PDB file of C-alpha atoms in Angstrom:
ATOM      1  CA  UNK A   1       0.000   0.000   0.000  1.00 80.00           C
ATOM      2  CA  UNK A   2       2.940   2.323   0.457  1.00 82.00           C
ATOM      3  CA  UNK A   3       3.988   2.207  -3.271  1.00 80.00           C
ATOM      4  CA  UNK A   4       1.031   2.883  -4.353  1.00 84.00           C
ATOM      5  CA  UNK A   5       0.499   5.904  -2.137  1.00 87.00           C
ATOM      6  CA  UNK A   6       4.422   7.016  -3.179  1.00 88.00           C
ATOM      7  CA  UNK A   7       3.185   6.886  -6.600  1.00 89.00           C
ATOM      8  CA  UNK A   8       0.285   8.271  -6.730  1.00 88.00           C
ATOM      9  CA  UNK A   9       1.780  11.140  -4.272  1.00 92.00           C
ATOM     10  CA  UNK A  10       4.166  11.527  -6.889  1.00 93.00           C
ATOM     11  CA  UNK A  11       2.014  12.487  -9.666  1.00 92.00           C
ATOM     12  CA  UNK A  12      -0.155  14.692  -7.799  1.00 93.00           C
ATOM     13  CA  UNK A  13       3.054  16.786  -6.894  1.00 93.00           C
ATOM     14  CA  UNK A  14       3.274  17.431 -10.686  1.00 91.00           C
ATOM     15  CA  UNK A  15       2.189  20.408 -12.495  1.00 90.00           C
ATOM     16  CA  UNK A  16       1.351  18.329 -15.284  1.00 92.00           C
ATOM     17  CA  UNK A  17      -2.554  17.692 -15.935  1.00 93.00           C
ATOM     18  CA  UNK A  18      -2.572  13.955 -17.462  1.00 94.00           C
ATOM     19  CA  UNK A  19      -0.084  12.993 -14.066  1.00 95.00           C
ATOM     20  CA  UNK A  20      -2.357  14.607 -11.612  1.00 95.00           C
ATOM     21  CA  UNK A  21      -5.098  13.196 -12.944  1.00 95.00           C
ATOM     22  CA  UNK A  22      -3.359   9.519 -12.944  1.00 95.00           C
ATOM     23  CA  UNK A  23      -2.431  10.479  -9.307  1.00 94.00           C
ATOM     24  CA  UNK A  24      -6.358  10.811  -8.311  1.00 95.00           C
ATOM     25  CA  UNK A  25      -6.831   7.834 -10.411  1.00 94.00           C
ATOM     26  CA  UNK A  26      -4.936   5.677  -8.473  1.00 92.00           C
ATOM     27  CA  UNK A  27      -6.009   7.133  -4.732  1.00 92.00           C
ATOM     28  CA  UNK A  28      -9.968   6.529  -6.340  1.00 91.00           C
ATOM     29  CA  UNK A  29      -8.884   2.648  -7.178  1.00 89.00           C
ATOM     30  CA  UNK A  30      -7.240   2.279  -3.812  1.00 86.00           C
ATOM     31  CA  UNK A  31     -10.357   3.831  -1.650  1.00 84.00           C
ATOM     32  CA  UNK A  32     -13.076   1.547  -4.377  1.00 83.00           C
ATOM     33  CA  UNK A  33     -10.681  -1.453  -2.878  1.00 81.00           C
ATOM     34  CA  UNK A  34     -10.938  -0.640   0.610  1.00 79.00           C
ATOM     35  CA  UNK A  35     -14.527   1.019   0.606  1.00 77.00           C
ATOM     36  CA  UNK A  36     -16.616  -1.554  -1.930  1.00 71.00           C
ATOM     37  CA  UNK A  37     -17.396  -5.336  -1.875  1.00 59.00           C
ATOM     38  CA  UNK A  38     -17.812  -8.047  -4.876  1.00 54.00           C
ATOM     39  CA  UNK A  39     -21.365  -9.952  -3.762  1.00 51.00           C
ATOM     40  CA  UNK A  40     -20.487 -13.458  -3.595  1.00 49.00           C
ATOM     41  CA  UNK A  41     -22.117 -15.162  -6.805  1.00 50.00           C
ATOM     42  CA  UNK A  42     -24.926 -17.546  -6.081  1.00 51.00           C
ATOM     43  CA  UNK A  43     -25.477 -19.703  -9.058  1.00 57.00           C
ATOM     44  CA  UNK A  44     -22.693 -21.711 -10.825  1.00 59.00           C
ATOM     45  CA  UNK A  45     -23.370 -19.585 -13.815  1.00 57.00           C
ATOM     46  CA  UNK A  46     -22.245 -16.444 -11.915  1.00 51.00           C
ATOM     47  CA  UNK A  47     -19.204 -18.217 -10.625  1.00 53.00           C
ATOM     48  CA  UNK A  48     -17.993 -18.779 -14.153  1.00 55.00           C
ATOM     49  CA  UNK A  49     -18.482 -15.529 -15.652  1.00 55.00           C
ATOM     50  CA  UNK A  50     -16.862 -14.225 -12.384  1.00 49.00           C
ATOM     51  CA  UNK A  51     -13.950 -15.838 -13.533  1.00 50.00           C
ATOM     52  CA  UNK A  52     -14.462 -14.811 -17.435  1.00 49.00           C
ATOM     53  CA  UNK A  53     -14.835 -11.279 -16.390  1.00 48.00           C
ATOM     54  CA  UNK A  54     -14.345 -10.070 -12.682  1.00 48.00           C
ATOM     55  CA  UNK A  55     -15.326  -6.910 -13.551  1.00 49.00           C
ATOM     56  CA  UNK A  56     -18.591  -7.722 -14.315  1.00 46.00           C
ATOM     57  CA  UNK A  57     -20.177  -7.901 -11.265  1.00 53.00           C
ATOM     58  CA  UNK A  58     -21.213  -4.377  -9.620  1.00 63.00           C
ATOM     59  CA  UNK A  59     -19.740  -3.816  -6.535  1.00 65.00           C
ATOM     60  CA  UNK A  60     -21.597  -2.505  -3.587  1.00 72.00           C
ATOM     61  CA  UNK A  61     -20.322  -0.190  -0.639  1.00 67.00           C
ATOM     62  CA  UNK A  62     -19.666  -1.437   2.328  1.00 65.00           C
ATOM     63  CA  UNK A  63     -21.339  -0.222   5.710  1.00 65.00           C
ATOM     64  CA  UNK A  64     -19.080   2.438   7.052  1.00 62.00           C
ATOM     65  CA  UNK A  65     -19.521   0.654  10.556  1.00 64.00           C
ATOM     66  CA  UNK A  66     -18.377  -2.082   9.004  1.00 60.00           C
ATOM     67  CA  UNK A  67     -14.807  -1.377   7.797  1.00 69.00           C
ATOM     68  CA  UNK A  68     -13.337  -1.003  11.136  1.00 68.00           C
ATOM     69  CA  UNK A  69     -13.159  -4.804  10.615  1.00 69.00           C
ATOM     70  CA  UNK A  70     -11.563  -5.040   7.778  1.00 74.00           C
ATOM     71  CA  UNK A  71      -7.968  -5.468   7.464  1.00 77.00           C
ATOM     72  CA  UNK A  72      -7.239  -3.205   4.352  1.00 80.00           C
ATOM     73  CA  UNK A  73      -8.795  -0.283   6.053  1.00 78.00           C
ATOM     74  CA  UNK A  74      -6.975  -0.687   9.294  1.00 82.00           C
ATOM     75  CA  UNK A  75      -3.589  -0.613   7.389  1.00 81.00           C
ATOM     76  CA  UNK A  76      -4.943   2.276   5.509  1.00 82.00           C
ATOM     77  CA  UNK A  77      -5.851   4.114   8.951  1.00 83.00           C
ATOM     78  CA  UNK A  78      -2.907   3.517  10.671  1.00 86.00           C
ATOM     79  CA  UNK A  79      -0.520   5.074   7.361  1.00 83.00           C
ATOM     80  CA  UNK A  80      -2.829   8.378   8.076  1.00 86.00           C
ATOM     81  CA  UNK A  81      -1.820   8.772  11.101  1.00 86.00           C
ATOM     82  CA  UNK A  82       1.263  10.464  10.300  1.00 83.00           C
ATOM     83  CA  UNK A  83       2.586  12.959   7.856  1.00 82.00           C
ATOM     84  CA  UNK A  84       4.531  11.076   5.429  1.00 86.00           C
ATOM     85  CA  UNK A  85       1.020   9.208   4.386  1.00 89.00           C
ATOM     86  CA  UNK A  86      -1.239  11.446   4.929  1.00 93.00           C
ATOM     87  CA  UNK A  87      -3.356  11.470   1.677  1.00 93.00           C
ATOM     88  CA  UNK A  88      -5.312  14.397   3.277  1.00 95.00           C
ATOM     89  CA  UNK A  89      -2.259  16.915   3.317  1.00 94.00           C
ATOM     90  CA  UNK A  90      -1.378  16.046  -0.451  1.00 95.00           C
ATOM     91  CA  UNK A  91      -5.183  16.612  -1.766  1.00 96.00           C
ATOM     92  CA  UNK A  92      -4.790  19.619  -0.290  1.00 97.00           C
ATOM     93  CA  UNK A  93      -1.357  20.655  -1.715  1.00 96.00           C
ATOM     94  CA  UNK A  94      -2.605  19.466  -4.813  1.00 96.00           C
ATOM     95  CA  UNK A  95      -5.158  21.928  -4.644  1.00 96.00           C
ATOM     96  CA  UNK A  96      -3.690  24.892  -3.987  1.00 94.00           C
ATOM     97  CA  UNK A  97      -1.311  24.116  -7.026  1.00 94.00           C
ATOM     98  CA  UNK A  98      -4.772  23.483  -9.564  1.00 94.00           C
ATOM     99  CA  UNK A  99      -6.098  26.530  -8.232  1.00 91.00           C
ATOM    100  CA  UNK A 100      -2.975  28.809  -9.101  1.00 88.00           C
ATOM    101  CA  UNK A 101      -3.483  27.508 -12.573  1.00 87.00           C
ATOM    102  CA  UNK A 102      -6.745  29.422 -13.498  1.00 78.00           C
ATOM    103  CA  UNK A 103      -9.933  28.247 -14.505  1.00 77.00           C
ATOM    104  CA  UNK A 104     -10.192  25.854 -17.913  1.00 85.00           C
ATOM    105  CA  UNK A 105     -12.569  23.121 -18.608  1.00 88.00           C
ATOM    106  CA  UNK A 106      -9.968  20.114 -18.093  1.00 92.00           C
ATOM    107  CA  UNK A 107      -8.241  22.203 -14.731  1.00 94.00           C
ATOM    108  CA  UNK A 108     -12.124  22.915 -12.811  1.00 95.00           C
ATOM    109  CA  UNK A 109     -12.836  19.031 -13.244  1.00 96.00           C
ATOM    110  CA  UNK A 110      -9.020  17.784 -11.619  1.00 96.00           C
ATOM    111  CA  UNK A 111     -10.309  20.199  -9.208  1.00 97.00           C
ATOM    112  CA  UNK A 112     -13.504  18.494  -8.625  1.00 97.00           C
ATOM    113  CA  UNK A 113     -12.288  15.490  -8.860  1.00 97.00           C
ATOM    114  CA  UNK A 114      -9.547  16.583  -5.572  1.00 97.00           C
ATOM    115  CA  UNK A 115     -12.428  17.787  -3.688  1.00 97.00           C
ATOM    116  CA  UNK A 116     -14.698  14.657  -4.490  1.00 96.00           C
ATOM    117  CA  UNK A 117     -11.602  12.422  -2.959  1.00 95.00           C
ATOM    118  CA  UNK A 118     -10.439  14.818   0.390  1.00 97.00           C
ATOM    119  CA  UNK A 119     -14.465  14.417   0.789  1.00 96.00           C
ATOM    120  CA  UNK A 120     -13.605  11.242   0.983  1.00 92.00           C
ATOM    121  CA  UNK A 121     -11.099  11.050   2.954  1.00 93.00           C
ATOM    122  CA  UNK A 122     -12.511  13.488   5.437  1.00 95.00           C
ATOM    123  CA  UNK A 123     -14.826  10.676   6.213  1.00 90.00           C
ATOM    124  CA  UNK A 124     -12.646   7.734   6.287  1.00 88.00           C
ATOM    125  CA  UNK A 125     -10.008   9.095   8.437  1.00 91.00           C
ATOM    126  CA  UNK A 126     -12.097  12.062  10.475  1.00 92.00           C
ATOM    127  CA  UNK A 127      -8.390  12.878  12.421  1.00 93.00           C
ATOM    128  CA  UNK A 128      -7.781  14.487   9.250  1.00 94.00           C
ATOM    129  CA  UNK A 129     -10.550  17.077   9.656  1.00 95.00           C
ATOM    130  CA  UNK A 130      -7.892  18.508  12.293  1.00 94.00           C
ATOM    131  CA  UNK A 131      -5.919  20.034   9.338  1.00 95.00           C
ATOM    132  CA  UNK A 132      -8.859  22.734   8.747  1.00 97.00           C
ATOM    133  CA  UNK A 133      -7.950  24.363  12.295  1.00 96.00           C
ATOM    134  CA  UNK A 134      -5.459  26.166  10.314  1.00 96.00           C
ATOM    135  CA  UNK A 135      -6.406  29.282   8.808  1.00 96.00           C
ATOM    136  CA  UNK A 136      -4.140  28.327   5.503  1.00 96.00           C
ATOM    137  CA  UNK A 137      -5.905  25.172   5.025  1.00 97.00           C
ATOM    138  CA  UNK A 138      -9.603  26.705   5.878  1.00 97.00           C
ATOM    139  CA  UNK A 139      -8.388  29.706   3.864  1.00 97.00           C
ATOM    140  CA  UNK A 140      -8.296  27.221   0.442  1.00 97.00           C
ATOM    141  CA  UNK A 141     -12.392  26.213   0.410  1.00 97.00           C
ATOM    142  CA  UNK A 142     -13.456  29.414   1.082  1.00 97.00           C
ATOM    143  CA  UNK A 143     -11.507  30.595  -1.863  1.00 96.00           C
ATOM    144  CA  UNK A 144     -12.923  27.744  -3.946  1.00 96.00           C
ATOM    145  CA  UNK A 145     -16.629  29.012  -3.670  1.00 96.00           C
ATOM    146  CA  UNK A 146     -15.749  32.242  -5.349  1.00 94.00           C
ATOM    147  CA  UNK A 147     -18.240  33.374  -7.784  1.00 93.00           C
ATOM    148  CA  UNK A 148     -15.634  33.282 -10.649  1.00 92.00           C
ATOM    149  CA  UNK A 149     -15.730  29.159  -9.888  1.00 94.00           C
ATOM    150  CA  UNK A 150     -18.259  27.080 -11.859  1.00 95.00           C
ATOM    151  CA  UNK A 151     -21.201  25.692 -10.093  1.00 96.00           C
ATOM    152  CA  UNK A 152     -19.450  21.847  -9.948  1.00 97.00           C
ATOM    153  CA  UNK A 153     -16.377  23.460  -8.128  1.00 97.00           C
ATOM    154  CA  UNK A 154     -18.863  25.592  -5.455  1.00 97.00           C
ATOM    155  CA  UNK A 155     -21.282  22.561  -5.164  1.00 97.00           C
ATOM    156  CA  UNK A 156     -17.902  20.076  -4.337  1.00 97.00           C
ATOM    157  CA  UNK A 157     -16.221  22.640  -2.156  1.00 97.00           C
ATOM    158  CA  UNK A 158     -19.508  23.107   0.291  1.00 97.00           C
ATOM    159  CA  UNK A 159     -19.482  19.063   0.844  1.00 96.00           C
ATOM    160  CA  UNK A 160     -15.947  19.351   1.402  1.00 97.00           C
ATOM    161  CA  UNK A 161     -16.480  21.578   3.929  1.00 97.00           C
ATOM    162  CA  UNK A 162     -19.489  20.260   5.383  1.00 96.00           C
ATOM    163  CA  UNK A 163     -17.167  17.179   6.135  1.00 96.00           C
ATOM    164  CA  UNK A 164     -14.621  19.403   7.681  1.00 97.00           C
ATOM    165  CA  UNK A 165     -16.726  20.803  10.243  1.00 96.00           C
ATOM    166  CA  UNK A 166     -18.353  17.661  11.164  1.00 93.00           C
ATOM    167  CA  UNK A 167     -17.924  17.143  14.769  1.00 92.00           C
ATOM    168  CA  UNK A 168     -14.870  19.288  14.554  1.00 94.00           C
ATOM    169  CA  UNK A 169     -15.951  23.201  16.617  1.00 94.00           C
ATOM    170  CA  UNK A 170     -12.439  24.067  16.162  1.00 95.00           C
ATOM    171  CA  UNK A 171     -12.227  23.979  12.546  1.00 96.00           C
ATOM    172  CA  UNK A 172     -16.364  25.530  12.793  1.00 96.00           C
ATOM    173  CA  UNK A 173     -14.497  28.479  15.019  1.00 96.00           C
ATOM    174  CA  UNK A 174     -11.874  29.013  12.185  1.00 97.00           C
ATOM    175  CA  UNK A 175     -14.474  29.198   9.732  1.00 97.00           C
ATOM    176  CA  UNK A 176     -16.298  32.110  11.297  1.00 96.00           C
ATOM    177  CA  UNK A 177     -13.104  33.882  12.249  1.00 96.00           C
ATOM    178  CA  UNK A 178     -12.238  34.117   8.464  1.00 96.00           C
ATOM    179  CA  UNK A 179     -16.147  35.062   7.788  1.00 96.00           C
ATOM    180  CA  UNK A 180     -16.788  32.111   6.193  1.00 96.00           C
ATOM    181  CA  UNK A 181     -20.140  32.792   6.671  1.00 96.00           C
ATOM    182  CA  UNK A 182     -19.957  36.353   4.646  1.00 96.00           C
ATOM    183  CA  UNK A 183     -18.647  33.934   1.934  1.00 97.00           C
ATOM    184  CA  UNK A 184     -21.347  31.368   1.679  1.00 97.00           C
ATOM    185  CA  UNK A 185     -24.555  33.997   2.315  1.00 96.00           C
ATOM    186  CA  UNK A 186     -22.836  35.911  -0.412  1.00 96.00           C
ATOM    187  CA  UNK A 187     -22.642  33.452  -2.682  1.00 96.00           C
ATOM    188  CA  UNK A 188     -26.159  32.518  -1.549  1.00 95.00           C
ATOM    189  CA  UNK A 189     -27.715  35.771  -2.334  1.00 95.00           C
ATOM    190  CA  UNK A 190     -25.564  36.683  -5.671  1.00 95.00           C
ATOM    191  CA  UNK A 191     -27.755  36.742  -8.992  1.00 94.00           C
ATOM    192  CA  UNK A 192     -24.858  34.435 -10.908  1.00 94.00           C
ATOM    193  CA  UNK A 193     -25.288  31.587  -8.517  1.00 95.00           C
ATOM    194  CA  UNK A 194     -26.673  28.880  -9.915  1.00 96.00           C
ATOM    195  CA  UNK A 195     -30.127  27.146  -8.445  1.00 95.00           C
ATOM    196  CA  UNK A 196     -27.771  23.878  -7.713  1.00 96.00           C
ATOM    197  CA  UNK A 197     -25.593  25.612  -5.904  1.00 97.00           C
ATOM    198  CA  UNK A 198     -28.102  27.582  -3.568  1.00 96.00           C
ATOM    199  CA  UNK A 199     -29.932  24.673  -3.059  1.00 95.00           C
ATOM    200  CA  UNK A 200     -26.429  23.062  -1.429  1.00 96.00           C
ATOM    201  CA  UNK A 201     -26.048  26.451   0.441  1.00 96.00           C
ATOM    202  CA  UNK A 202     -28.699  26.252   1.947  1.00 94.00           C
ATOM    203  CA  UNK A 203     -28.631  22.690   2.891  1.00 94.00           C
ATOM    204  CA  UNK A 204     -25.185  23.497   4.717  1.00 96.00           C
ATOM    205  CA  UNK A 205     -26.443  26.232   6.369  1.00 95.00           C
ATOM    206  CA  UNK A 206     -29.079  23.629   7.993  1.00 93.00           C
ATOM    207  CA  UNK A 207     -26.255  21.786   8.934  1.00 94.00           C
ATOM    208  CA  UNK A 208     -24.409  24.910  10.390  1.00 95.00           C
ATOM    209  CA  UNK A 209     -27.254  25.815  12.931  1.00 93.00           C
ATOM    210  CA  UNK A 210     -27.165  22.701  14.311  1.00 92.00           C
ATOM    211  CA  UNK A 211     -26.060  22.456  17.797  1.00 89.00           C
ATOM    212  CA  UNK A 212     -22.097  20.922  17.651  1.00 89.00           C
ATOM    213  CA  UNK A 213     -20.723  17.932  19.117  1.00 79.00           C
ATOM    214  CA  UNK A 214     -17.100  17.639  19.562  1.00 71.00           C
ATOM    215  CA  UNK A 215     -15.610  14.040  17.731  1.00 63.00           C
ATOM    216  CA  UNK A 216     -13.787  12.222  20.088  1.00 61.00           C
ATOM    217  CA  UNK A 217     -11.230  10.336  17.701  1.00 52.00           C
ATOM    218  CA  UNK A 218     -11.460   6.814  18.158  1.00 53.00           C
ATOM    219  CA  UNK A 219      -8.243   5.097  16.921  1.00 53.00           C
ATOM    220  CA  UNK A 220      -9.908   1.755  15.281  1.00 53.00           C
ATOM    221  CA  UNK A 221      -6.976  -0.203  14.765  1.00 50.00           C
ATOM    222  CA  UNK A 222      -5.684   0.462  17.879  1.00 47.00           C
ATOM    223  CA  UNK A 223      -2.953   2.039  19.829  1.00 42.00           C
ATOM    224  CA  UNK A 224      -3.002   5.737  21.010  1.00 37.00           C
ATOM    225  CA  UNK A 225      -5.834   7.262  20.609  1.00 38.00           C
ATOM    226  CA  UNK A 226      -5.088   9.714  17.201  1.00 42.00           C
ATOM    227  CA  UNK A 227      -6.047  13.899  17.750  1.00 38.00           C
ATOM    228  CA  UNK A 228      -5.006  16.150  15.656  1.00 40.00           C
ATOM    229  CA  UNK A 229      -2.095  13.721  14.395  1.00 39.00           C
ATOM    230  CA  UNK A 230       1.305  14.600  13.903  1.00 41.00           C
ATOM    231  CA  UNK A 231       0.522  17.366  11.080  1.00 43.00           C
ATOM    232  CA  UNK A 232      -0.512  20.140  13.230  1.00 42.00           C
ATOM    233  CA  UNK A 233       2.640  19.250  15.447  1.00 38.00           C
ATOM    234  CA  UNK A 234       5.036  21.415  13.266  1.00 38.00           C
ATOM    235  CA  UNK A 235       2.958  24.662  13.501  1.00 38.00           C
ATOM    236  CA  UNK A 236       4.744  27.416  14.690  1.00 35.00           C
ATOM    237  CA  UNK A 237       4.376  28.791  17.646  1.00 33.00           C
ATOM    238  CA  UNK A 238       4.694  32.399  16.893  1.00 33.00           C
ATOM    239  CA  UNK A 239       2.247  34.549  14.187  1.00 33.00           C
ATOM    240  CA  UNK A 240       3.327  33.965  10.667  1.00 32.00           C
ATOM    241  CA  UNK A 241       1.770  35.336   7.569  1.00 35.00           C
ATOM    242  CA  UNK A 242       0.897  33.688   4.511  1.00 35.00           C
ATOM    243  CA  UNK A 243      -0.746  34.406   1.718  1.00 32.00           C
ATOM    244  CA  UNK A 244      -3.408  32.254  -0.041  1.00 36.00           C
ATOM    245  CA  UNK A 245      -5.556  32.106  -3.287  1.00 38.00           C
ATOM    246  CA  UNK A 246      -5.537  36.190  -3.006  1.00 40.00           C
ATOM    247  CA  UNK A 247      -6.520  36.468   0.587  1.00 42.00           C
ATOM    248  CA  UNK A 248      -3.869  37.483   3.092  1.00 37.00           C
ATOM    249  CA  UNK A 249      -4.066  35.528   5.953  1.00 39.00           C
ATOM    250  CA  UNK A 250      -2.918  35.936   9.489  1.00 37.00           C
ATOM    251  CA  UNK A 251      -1.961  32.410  10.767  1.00 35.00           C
ATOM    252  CA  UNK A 252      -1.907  31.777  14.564  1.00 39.00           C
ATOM    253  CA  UNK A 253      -0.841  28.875  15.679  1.00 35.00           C
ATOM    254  CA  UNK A 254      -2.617  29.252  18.917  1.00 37.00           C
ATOM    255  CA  UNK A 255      -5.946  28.648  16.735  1.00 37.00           C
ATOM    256  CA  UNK A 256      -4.884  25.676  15.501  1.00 37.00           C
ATOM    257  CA  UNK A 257      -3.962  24.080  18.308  1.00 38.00           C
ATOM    258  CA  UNK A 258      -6.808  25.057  21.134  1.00 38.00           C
ATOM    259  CA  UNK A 259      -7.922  29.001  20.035  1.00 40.00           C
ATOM    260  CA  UNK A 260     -10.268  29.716  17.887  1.00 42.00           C
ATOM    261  CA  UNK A 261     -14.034  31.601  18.118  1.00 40.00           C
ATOM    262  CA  UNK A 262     -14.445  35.625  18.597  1.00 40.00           C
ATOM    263  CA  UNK A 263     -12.674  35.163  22.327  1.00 40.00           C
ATOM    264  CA  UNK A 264     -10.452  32.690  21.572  1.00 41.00           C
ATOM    265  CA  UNK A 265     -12.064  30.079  22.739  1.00 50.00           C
ATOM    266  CA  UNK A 266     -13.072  27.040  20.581  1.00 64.00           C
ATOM    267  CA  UNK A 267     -15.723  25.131  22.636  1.00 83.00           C
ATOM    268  CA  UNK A 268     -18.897  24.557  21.101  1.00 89.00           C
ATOM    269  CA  UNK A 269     -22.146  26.459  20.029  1.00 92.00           C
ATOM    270  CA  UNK A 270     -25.643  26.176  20.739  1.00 91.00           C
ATOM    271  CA  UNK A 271     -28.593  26.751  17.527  1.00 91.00           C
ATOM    272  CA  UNK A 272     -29.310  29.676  19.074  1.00 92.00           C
ATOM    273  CA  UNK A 273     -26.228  30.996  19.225  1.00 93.00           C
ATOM    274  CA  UNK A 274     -25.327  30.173  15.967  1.00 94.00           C
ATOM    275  CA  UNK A 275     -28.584  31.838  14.701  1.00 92.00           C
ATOM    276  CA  UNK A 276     -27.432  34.838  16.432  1.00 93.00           C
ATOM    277  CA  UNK A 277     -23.947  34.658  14.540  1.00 93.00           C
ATOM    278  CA  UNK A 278     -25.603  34.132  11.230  1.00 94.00           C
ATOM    279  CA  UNK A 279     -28.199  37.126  11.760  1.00 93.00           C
ATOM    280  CA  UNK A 280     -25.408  38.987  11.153  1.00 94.00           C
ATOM    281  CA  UNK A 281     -25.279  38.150   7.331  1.00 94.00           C
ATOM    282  CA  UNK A 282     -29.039  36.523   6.271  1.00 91.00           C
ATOM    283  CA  UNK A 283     -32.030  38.041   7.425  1.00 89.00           C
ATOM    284  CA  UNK A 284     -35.245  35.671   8.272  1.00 87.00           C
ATOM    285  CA  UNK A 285     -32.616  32.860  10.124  1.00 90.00           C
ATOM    286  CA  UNK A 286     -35.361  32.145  12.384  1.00 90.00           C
ATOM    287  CA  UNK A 287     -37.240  30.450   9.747  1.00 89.00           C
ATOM    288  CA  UNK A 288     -34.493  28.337   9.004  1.00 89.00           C
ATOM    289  CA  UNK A 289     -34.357  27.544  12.228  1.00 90.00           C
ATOM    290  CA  UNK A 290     -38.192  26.442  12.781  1.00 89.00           C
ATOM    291  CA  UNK A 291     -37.803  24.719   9.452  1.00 86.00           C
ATOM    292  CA  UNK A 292     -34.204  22.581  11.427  1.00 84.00           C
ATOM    293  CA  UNK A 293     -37.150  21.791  14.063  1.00 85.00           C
ATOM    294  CA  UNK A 294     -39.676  20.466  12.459  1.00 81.00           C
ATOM    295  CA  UNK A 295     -38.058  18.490   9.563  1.00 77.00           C
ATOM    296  CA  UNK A 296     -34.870  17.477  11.485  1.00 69.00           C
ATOM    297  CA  UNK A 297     -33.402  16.654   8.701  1.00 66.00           C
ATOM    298  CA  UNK A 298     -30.093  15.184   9.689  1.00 64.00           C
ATOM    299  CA  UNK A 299     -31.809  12.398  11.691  1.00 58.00           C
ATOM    300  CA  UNK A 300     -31.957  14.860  15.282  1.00 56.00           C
ATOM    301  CA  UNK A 301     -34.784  16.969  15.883  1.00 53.00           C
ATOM    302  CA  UNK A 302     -33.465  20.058  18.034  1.00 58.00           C
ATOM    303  CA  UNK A 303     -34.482  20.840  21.604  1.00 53.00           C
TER     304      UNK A 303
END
């Protein structure tokens, strides 16, 4: 598994389309391996054209639950846990380089096509999530959903980021400090945005008013428990600029690594708190919020 994820690593550090591209190729194969199962044929006739064509057969995804079992997946979990592995921190490098590129037909759907797999990962290996503490990292989605972005790049950016706030206040904390929420209301109310993509705005800011539970990260195969893995480990600890996608960003490691929020602190939010926040930006949140009640449509009806 470590070749693979050398070689693949390898082509997404390119600059060169048709390598990246053979890069996500190969992470895709090795996640359909780990994340999809062959049904066992029932008939003798299915066992011989299994062997004729093994391809032939659709595969089904597993049950997430399920995969903590499986030996593939723990090998894959345990390689995440540190930096040299991390197929998290490359999608994400490999992003930033796509994005300095401009936009062009065959560049926005590499860039979809990055998004579609750190989604992905995101939810295999939720330690990951960690990485979008940092202002840099958090810095990159926000400048994905810019207007000038087609409506496949926007739509794939707000499940990314869904995913990177689930469970995770931190990262939720960095997200407001860098007015995420400016970004996706704008977006919401501009004339150019697409129906799709309003329609997915809107469904993540359902999922934003919802009241947050911290993830406590379960190592399944084992060992220490994993937190924000080795990755954040190398943050400074003193202010450092950077600039990112056009926005110039104030880094503190402090927000990474336990700040975070308007006071520096990065504990968790109640609805109505939230609705408060997002007052700020959309008018009529309280109807979003009696909507959250009554539909519950993540599978929790609010208090």
């Amino acid at each position: 598994m470590e070749s693979l994820l050398s070689l693949s690593f390898d082509y997404l550090s390119s600059f060169d389309s048709g390598k990246i591209r053979k890069g996500l190729r190969q992470l895709e194969g090795l996640l359909a391996q780990i994340c999809l199962s062959r049904p066992a044929p029932s008939t003798a006739a299915e066992k011989r054209r299994s062997k004729i064509g093994p391809g032939s057969k659709e595969q089904i995804p597993k049950e997430l639950s399920s995969l903590k079992d499986d030996p593939a997946f723990r090998e894959f979990f345990k390689l995440q846990e540190g930096f040299e592995w991390n197929v998290a921190i490359r999608l994400i490098a490999c992003l930033e380089r796509l994005l300095g590129k401009g936009s062009n037909g065959q560049n926005d759907l590499l860039i979809v096509s990055t998004l579609d797999l750190l989604h992905g990962i995101l939810t295999l290996h939720p330690p990951s999530r960690s990485l979008f503490a940092r202002e840099i990292y958090m810095n990159l989605l926000l400048d994905l959903l810019d207007p000038c972005n087609c409506p496949a790049i926007q739509s794939s950016t707000l499940l990314t980021l869904v995913t990177a706030l689930l469970e995770q206040p931190r990262n939720t904390r960095t997200f407001e400090i860098l007015d995420g929420l400016l970004t996706v209301t704008s977006l919401f109310k501009s004339r150019g945005t697409s129906r799709e993509v309003k329609m997915k705005v809107l469904e993540f800011l359902y999922f934003y008013l919802m009241p947050e539970v911290p993830l406590a990260f379960n190592n399944p195969v084992g060992g220490a428990p994993s937190t924000a893995i080795g990755l954040l480990a190398r943050s400074p600890s003193k202010k450092t600029s950077a600039y990112v996608g056009g926005r110039s960003v104030h880094y503190n490691a402090r927000a990474a690594n336990g700040g975070g929020g308007e006071d520096g602190d990065c504990g968790t939010k109640t609805t109505e708190e939230k609705q408060a926040f997002l007052g700020r930006y959309l008018s009529n949140v309280e109807d979003l919020v009696e909507d959250l009640r009554e539909s519950a449509p993540f599978g929790a009806a609010l208090n």
